[in-house]
Tab-separated table of C-alpha atoms in Angstrom:
chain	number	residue	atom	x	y	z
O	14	UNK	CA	83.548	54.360	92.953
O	15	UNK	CA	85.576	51.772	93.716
O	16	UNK	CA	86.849	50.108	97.467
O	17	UNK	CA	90.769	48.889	97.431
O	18	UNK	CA	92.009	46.399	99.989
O	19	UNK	CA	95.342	45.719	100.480
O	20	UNK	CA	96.906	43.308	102.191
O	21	UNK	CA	99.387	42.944	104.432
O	22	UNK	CA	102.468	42.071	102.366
O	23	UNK	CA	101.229	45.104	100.026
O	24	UNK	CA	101.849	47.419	103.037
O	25	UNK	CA	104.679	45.386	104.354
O	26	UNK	CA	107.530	48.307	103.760
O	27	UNK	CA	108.142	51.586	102.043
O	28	UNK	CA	108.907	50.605	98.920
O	29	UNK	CA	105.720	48.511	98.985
O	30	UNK	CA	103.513	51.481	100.097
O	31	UNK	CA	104.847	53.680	96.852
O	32	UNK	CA	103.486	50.976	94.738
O	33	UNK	CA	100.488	50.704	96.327
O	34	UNK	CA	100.331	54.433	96.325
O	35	UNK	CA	101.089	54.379	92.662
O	36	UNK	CA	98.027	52.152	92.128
O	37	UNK	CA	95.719	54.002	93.581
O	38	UNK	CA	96.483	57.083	91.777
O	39	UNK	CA	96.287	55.441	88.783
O	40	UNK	CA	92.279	55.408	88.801
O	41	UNK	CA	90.563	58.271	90.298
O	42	UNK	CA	87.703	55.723	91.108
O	43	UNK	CA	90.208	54.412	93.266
O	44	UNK	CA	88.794	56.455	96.549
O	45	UNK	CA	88.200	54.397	99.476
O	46	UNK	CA	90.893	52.417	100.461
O	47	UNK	CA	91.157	49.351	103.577
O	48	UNK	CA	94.748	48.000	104.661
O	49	UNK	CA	95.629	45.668	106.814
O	50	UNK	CA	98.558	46.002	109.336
O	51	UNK	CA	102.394	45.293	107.503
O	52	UNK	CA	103.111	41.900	106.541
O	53	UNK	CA	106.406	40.104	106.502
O	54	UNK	CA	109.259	41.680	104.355
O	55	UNK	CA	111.245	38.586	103.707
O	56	UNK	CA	110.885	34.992	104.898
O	57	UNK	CA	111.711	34.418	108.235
O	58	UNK	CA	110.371	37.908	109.117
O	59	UNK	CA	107.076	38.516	111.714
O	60	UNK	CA	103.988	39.854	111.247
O	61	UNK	CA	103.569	43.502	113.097
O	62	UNK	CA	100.165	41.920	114.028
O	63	UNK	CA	102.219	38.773	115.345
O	64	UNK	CA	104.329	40.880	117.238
O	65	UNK	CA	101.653	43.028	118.809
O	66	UNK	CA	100.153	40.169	120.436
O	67	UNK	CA	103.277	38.567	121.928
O	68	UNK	CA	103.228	42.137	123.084
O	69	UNK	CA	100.314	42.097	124.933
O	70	UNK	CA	100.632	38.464	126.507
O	71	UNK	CA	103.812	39.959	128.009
O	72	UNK	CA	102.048	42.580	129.381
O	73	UNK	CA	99.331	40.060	130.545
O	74	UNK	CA	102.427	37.716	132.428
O	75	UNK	CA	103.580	41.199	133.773
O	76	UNK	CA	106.684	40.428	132.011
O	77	UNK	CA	106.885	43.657	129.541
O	78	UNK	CA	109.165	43.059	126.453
O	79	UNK	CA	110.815	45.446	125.903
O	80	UNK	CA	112.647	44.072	122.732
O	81	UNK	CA	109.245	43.487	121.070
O	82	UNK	CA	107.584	46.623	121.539
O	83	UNK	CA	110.602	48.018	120.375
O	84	UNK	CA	110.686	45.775	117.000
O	85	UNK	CA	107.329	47.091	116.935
O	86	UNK	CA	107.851	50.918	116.556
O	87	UNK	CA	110.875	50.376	114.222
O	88	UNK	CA	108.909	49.024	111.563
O	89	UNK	CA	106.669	52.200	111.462
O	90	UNK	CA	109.577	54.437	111.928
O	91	UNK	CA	111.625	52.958	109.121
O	92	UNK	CA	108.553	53.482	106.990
O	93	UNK	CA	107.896	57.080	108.627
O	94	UNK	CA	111.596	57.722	107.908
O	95	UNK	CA	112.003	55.852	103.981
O	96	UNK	CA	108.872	57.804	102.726
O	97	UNK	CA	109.815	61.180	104.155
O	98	UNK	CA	107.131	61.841	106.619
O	99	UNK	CA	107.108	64.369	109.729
O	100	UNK	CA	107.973	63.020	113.278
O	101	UNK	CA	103.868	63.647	114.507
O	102	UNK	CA	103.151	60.947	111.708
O	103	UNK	CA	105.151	58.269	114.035
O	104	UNK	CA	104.229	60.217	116.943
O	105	UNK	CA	100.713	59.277	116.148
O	106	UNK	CA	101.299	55.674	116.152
O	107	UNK	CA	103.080	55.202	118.691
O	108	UNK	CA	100.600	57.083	120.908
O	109	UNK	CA	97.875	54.562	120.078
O	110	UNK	CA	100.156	51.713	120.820
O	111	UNK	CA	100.982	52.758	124.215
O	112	UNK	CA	97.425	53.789	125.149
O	113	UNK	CA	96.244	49.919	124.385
O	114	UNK	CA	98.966	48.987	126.270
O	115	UNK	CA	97.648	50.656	129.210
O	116	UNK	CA	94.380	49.550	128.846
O	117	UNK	CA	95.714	45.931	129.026
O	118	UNK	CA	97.743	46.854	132.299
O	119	UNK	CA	94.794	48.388	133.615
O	120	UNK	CA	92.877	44.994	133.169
O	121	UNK	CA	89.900	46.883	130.082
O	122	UNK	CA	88.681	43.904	128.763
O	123	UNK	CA	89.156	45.300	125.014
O	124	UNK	CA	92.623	45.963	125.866
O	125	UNK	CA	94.150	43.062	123.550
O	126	UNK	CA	91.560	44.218	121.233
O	127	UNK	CA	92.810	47.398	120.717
O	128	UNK	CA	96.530	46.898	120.663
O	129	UNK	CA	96.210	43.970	118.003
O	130	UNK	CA	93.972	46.958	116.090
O	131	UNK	CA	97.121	48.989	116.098
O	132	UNK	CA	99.024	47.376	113.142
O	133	UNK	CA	96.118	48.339	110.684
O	134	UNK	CA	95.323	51.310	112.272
O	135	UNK	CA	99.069	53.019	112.062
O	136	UNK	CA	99.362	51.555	108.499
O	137	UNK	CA	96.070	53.837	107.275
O	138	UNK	CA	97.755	56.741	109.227
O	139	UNK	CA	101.204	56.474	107.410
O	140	UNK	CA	99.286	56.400	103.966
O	141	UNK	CA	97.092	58.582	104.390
O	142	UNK	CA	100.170	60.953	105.160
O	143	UNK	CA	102.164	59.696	102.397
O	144	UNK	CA	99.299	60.318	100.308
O	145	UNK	CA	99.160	63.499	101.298
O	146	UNK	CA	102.801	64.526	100.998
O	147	UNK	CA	101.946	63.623	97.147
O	148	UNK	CA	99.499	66.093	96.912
O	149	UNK	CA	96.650	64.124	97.513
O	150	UNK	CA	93.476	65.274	98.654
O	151	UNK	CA	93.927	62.038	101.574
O	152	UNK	CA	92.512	61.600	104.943
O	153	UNK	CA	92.358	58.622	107.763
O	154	UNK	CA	89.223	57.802	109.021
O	155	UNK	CA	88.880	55.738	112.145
O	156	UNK	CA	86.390	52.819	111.270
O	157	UNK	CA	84.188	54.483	114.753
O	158	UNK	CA	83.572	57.674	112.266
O	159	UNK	CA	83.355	55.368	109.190
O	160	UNK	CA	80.312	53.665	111.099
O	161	UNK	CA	81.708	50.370	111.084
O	162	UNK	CA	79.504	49.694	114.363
O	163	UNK	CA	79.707	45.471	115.363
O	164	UNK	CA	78.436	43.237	118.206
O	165	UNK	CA	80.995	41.574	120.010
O	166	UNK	CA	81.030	37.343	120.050
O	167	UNK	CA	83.391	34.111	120.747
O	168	UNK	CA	85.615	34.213	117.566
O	169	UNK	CA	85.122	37.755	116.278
O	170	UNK	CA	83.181	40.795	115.832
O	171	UNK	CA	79.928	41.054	113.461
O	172	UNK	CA	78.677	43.639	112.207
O	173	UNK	CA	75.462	45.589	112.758
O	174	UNK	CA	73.082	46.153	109.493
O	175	UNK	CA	73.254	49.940	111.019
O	176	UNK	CA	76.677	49.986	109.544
O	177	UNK	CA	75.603	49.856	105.725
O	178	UNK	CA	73.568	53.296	106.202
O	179	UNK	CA	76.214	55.099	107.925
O	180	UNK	CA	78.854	53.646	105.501
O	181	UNK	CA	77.202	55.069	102.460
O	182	UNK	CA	77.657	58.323	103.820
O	183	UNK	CA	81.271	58.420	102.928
O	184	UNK	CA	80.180	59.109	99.180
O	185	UNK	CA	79.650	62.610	100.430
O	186	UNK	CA	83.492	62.947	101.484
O	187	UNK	CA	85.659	64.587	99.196
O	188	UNK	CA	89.093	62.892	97.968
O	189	UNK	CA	90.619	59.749	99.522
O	190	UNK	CA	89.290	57.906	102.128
O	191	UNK	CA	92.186	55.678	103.938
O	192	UNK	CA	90.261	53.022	106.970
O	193	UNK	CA	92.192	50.757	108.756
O	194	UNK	CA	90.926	47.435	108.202
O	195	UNK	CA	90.224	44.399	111.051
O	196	UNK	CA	88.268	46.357	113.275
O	197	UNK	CA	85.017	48.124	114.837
O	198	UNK	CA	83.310	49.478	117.352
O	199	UNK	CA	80.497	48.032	119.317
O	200	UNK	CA	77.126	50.679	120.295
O	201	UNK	CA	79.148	51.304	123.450
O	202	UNK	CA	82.110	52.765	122.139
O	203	UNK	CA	84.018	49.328	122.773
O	204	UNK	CA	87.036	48.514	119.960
O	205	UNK	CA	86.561	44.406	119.096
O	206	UNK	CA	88.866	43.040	116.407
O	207	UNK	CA	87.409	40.338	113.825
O	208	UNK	CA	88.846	36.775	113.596
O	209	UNK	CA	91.996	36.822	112.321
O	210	UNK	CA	92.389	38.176	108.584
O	211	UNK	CA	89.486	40.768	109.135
O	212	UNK	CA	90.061	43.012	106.884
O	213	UNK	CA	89.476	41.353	104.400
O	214	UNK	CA	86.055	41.918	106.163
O	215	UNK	CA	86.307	45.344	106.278
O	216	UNK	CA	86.991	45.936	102.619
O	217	UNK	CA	83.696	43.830	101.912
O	218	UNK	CA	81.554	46.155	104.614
O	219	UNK	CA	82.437	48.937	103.268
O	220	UNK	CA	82.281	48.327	99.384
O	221	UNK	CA	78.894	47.310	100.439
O	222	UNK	CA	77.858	49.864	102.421
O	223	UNK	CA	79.056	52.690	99.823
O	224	UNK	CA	77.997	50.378	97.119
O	225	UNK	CA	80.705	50.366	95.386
O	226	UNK	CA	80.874	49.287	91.338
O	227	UNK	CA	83.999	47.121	92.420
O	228	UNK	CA	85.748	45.935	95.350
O	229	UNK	CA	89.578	45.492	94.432
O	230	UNK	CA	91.377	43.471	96.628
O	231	UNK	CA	95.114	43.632	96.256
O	232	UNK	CA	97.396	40.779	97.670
O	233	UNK	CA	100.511	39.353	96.436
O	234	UNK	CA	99.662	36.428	93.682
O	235	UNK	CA	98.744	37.446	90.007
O	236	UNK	CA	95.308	35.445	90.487
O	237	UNK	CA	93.460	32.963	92.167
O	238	UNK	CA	94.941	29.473	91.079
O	239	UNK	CA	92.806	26.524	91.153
O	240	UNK	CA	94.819	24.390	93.668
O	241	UNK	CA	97.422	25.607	96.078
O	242	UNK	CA	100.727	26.333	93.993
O	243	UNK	CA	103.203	24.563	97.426
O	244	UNK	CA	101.344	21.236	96.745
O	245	UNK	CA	101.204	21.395	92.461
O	246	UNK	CA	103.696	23.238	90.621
O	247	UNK	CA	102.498	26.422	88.296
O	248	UNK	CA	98.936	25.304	88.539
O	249	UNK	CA	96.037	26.524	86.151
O	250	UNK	CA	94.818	30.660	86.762
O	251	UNK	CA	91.254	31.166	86.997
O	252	UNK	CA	90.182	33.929	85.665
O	253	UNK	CA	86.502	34.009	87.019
O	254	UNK	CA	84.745	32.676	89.668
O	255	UNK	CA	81.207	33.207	91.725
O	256	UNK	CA	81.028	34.112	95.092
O	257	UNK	CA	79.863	30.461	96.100
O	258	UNK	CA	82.847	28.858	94.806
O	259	UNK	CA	85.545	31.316	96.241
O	260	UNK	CA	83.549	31.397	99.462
O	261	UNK	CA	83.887	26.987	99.568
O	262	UNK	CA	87.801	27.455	98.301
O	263	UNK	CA	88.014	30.231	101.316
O	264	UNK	CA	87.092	28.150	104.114
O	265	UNK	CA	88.519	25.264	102.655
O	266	UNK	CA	92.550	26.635	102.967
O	267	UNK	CA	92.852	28.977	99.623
O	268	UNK	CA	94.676	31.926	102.162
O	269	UNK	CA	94.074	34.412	99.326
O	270	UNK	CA	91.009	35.615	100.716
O	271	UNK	CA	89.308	35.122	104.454
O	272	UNK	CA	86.795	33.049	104.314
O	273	UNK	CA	83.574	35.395	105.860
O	274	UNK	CA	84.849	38.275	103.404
O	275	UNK	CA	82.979	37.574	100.575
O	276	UNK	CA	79.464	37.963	102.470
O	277	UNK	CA	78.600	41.387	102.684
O	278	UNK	CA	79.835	42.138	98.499
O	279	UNK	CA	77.779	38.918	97.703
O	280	UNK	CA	74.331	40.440	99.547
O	281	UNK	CA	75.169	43.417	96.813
O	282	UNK	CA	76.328	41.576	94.279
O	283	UNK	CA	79.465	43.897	94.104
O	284	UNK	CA	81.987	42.254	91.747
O	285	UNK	CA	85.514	41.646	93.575
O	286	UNK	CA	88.550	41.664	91.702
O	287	UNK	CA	91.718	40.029	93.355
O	288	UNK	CA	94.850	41.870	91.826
O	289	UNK	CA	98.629	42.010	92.866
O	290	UNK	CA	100.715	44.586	94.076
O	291	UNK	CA	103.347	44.051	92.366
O	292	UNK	CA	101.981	42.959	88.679
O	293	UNK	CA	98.751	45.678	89.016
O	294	UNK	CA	98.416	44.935	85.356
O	295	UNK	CA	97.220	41.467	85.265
O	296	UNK	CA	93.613	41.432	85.117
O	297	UNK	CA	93.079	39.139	88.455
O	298	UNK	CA	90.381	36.948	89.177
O	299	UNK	CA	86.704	38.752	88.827
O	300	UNK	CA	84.331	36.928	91.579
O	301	UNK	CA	80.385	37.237	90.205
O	302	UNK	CA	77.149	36.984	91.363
O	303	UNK	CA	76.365	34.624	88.138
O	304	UNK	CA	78.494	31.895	86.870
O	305	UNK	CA	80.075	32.603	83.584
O	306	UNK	CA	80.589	30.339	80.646
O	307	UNK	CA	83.549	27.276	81.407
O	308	UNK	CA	84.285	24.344	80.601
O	309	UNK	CA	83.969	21.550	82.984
O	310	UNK	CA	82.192	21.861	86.267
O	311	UNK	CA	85.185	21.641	88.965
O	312	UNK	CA	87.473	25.187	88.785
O	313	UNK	CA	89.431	24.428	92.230
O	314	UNK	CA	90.483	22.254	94.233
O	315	UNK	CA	91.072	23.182	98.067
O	316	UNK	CA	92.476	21.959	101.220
O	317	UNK	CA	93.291	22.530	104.416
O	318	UNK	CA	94.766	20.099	107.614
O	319	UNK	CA	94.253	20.984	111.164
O	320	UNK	CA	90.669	18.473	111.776
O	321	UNK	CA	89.308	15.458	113.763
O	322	UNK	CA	86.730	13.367	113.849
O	323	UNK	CA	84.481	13.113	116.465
O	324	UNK	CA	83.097	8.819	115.598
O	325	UNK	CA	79.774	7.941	117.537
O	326	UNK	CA	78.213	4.627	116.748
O	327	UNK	CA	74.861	3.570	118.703
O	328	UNK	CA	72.459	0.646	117.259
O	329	UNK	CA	69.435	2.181	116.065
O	330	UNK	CA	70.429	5.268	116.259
O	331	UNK	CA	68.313	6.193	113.287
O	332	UNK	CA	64.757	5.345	115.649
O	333	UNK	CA	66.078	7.187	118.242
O	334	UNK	CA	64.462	10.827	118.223
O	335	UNK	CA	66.783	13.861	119.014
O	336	UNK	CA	69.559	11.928	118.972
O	337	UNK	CA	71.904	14.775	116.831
O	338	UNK	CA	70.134	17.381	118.295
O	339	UNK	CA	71.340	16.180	121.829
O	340	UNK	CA	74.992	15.100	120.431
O	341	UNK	CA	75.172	18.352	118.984
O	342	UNK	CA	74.341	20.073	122.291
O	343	UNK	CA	76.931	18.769	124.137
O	344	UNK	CA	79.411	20.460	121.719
O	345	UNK	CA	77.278	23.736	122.164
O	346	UNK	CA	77.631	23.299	125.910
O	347	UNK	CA	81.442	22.926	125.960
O	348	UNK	CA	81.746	25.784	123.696
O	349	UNK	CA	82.761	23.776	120.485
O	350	UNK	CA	81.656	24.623	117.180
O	351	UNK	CA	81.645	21.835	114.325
O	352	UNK	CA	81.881	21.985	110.565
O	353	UNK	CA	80.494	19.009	109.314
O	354	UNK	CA	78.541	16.286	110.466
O	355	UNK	CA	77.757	13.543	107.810
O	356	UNK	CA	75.860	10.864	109.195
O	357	UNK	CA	74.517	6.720	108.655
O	358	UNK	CA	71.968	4.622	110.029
O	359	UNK	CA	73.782	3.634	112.906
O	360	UNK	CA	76.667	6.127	112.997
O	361	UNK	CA	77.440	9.745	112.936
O	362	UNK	CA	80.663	11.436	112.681
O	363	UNK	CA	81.174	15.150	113.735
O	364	UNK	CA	84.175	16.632	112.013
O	365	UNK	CA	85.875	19.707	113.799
O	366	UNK	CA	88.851	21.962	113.552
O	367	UNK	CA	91.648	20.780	115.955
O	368	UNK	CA	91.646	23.640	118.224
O	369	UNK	CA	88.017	23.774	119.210
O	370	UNK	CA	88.870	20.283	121.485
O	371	UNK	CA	91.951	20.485	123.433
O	372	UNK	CA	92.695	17.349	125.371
O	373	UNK	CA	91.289	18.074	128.662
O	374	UNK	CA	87.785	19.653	126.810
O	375	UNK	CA	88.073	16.067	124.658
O	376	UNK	CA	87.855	14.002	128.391
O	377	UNK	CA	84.856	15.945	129.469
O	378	UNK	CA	83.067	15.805	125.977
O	379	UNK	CA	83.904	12.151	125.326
O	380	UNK	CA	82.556	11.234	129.079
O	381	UNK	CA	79.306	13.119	128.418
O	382	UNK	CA	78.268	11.498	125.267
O	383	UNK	CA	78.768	7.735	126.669
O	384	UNK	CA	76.685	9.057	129.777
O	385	UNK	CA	74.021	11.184	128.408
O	386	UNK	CA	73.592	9.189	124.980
O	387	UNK	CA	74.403	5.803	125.775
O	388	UNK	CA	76.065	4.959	122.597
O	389	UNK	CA	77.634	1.841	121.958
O	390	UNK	CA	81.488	3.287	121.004
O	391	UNK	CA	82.996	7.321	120.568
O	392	UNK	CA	86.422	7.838	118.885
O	393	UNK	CA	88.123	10.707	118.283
O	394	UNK	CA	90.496	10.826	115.247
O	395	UNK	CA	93.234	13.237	115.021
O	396	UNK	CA	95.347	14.502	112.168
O	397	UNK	CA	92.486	14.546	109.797
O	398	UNK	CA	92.756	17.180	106.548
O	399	UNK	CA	89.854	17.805	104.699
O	400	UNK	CA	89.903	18.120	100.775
O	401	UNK	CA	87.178	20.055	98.754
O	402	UNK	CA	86.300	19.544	94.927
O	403	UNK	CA	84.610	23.465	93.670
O	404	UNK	CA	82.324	24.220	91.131
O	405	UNK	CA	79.036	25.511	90.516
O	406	UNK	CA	76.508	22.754	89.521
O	407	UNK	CA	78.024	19.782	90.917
O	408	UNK	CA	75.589	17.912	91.330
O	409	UNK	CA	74.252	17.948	87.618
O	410	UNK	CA	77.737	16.620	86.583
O	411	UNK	CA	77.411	12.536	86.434
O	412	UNK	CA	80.814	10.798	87.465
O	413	UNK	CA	82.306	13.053	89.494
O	414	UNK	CA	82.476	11.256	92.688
O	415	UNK	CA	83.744	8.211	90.835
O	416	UNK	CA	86.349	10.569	88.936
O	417	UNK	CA	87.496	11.656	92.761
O	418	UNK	CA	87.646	8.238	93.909
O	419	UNK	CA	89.411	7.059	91.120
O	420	UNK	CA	92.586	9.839	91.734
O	421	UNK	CA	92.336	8.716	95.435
O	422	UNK	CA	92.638	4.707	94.083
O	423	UNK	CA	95.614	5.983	91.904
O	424	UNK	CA	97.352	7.518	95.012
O	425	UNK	CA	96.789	5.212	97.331
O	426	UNK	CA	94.586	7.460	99.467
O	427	UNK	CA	92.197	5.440	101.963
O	428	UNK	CA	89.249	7.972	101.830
O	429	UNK	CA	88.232	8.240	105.764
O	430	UNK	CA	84.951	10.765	105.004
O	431	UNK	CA	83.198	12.215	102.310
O	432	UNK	CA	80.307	14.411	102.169
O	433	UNK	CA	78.499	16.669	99.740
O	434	UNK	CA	74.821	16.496	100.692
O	435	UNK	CA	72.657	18.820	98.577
O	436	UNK	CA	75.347	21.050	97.664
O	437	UNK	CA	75.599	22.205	94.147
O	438	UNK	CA	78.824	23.823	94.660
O	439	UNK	CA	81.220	20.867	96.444
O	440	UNK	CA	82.155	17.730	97.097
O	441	UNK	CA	84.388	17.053	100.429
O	442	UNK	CA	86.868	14.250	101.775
O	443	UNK	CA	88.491	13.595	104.656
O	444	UNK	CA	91.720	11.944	104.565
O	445	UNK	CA	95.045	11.371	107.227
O	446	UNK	CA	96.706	14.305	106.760
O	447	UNK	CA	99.902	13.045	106.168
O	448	UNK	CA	97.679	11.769	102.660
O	449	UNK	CA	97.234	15.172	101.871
O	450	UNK	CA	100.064	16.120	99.439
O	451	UNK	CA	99.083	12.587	97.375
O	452	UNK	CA	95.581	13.256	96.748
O	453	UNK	CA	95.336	16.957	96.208
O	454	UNK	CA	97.833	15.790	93.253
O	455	UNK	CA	95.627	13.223	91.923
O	456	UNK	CA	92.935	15.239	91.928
O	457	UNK	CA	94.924	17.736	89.890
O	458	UNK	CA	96.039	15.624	87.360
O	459	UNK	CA	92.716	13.849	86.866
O	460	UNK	CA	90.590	16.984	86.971
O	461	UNK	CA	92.805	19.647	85.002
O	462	UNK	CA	95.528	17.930	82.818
């Protein structure tokens, strides 16, 4: 059995959806399928999940757009329409949209939930109708009667271990299996969305809760490249990678696969497969449990902008006991999560994503730690991107960090950060993001050519 995800520019029209329908019945393993809401048709075009949420803040300023909702239903009924579907198909979605939007106006707290659920959810109905019209054995199931069941939290849902044994139950359903991806439901009966790019989640839940031989994930790039194709041009295809390295290159700004995804195959070991749409022949990139034979020990090369740096310098700081622990506190007491925080003798730096520390939360956080810790100076710097080296067993390798230096020296890149730890999977730096572009091209050049 295999679980197919497809993405959102894979569902973004219908002459994407006959390809994707083509693809799955190419494989009869091909029998539980996850999509994601439609994606943007040409440059310059929105998101249907984009447009359902200035939906819903309209609706929040009691300001309905009109336009938008509109925009909205005419991308599902040009697809209802194109692929030759009855009326009750579109009739469908646009029910669902309508009752989230009344949930919103009635002030449900889930309300944005579910209307930002509706782009997957009336994708998985138009396919599983198409499907059908092909003389499919196909039917949409709501993740609810999937038993996707999750616990709602700041950031995004997570689900339950309950899920798994409920999931595995869908091996007993005959035929195709079509879930809308992004979404589940809490004990309660409550819709909560995952962070953004969820269902990429989904697909991962639910290979590993029917345990699935392979999770195909389908998006719109032949393979995983080893450093983001914008910055170098027609970089190196990997072929093969393990979960630990795709998980670093996922959080690290490689947008071909979300970066919590990978978790529930990798508790399986499921092997994932990322394939595209609209080359289904390439082979992909196969993501392992063990690492397979290479050469070299760095495959990829990630980054991402959007950080700061949260500087605190106090003499001593090294004697003094709890010192992080309290730092670190304040940040959980404002509601701030961090990502790194390498530290000295005297110093430690906190490094955070932009967004978790608007200016007014940076006043009240920079006023508490002078008050509460004393310390001799806090800075925060802004504009900070954060470059990753990948590759299983690292820290084995000798030169490495003096190889990265070295393609910083050659591009004039002051390195502001760098921190690997124990890991044996990467190496990070932090440099001014306007450096970015520079180094990620050293590192290229010295690394892979």
């Amino acid at each position: 059995m295999k679980v197919v995800k497809f993405g959102g520019s894979s569902v973004s029209n219908a002459e994407q959806i006959k390809k994707i329908t083509d693809i799955i019945e190419a494989d009869n393993e091909r029998s539980v399928i996850v999509v994601s809401a439609p994606g943007k048709r040409f440059s310059g075009d929105e998101k249907v999940t984009d447009l359902l949420i200035k939906l819903g803040d309209s609706i929040h300023g009691s300001s309905f757009d009109r336009n938008v909702y509109d925009q909205v239903l005419n991308r599902f009924r040009s697809n209802v329409n194109e692929l030759g579907l009855r009326e009750e198909v579109f009739t469908a979605v646009q029910s669902k949209i309508d009752e989230a939007m009344n949930l919103i106006k009635e002030g449900v707290p889930y309300g944005m939930d579910a209307l930002k659920s509706c782009g997957e959810d009336g994708s998985a109905l138009v396919i599983s109708a198409y499907l059908t019209s092909r003389n499919q054995k196909a039917s949409y199931v709501n993740p609810r009667d999937a038993g996707i069941i999750v616990r709602n939290q700041l950031g995004g849902a997570l689900v339950h271990e309950e899920s798994f044994e409920r999931l595995y139950q869908l091996r007993e359903r005959d035929g195709i299996l079509v879930i809308p991806g992004f979404f589940g439901f809490t004990p309660n009966g409550q819709l909560v969305t995952f962070s953004r790019g969820g269902s990429d989640i989904t697909g991962a839940i639910v290979a590993a809760g029917v345990k699935a031989d392979l999770y195909e994930n389908f998006t719109d790039v032949d393979s995983v490249y080893c450093v983001n194709p914008n910055i170098v041009d027609q970089p190196k295809q990997l072929t093969s990678l393990t979960y630990r390295e795709m998980r670093e290159l996922s959080y690290a700004g490689f947008s071909v696969f979300h970066d919590e995804a990978l978790i529930p195959a990798f508790r399986e070991k499921i092997p994932v497969c990322i394939k595209n749409t609209n080359n289904p022949e390439a082979p992909g990139t196969m993501i392992v449990a063990e690492q397979p034979e290479r050469e070299g020990h760095v495959v990829g090369i990630a980054s991402d902008h959007g950080f700061l740096n949260i500087y605190v310098s106090k003499f001593l700081m090294n004697r003094e006991i709890g010192f992080g622990r309290r730092l670190l506190q304040i940040l959980e007491d404002e509601e701030v999560s961090f990502e790194h925080a390498p530290s000295g003798i005297d110093d430690m730096s906190v490094i955070l994503r932009d967004y978790q520390l608007p200016k007014e939360k940076e006043q009240v956080v920079v006023k508490r730690i002078k008050e509460e810790l004393d310390v001799d100076m806090v800075l925060i710097e802004r504009d900070m991107a954060m470059i990753m080296i990948v590759g299983e067993g690292m820290n084995q390798a000798v030169g490495l960090a003096s190889q990265a230096a070295t393609a910083f020296k050659d591009a004039g890149v002051n390195i502001e950060m760098i921190n690997q730890g124990s890991s044996e999977v990467s190496m990070m730096f932090g440099v001014k993001s306007e450096s970015l572009t520079a180094a990620v091209q050293a590192l290229y050049k010295n690394f892979f050519e």
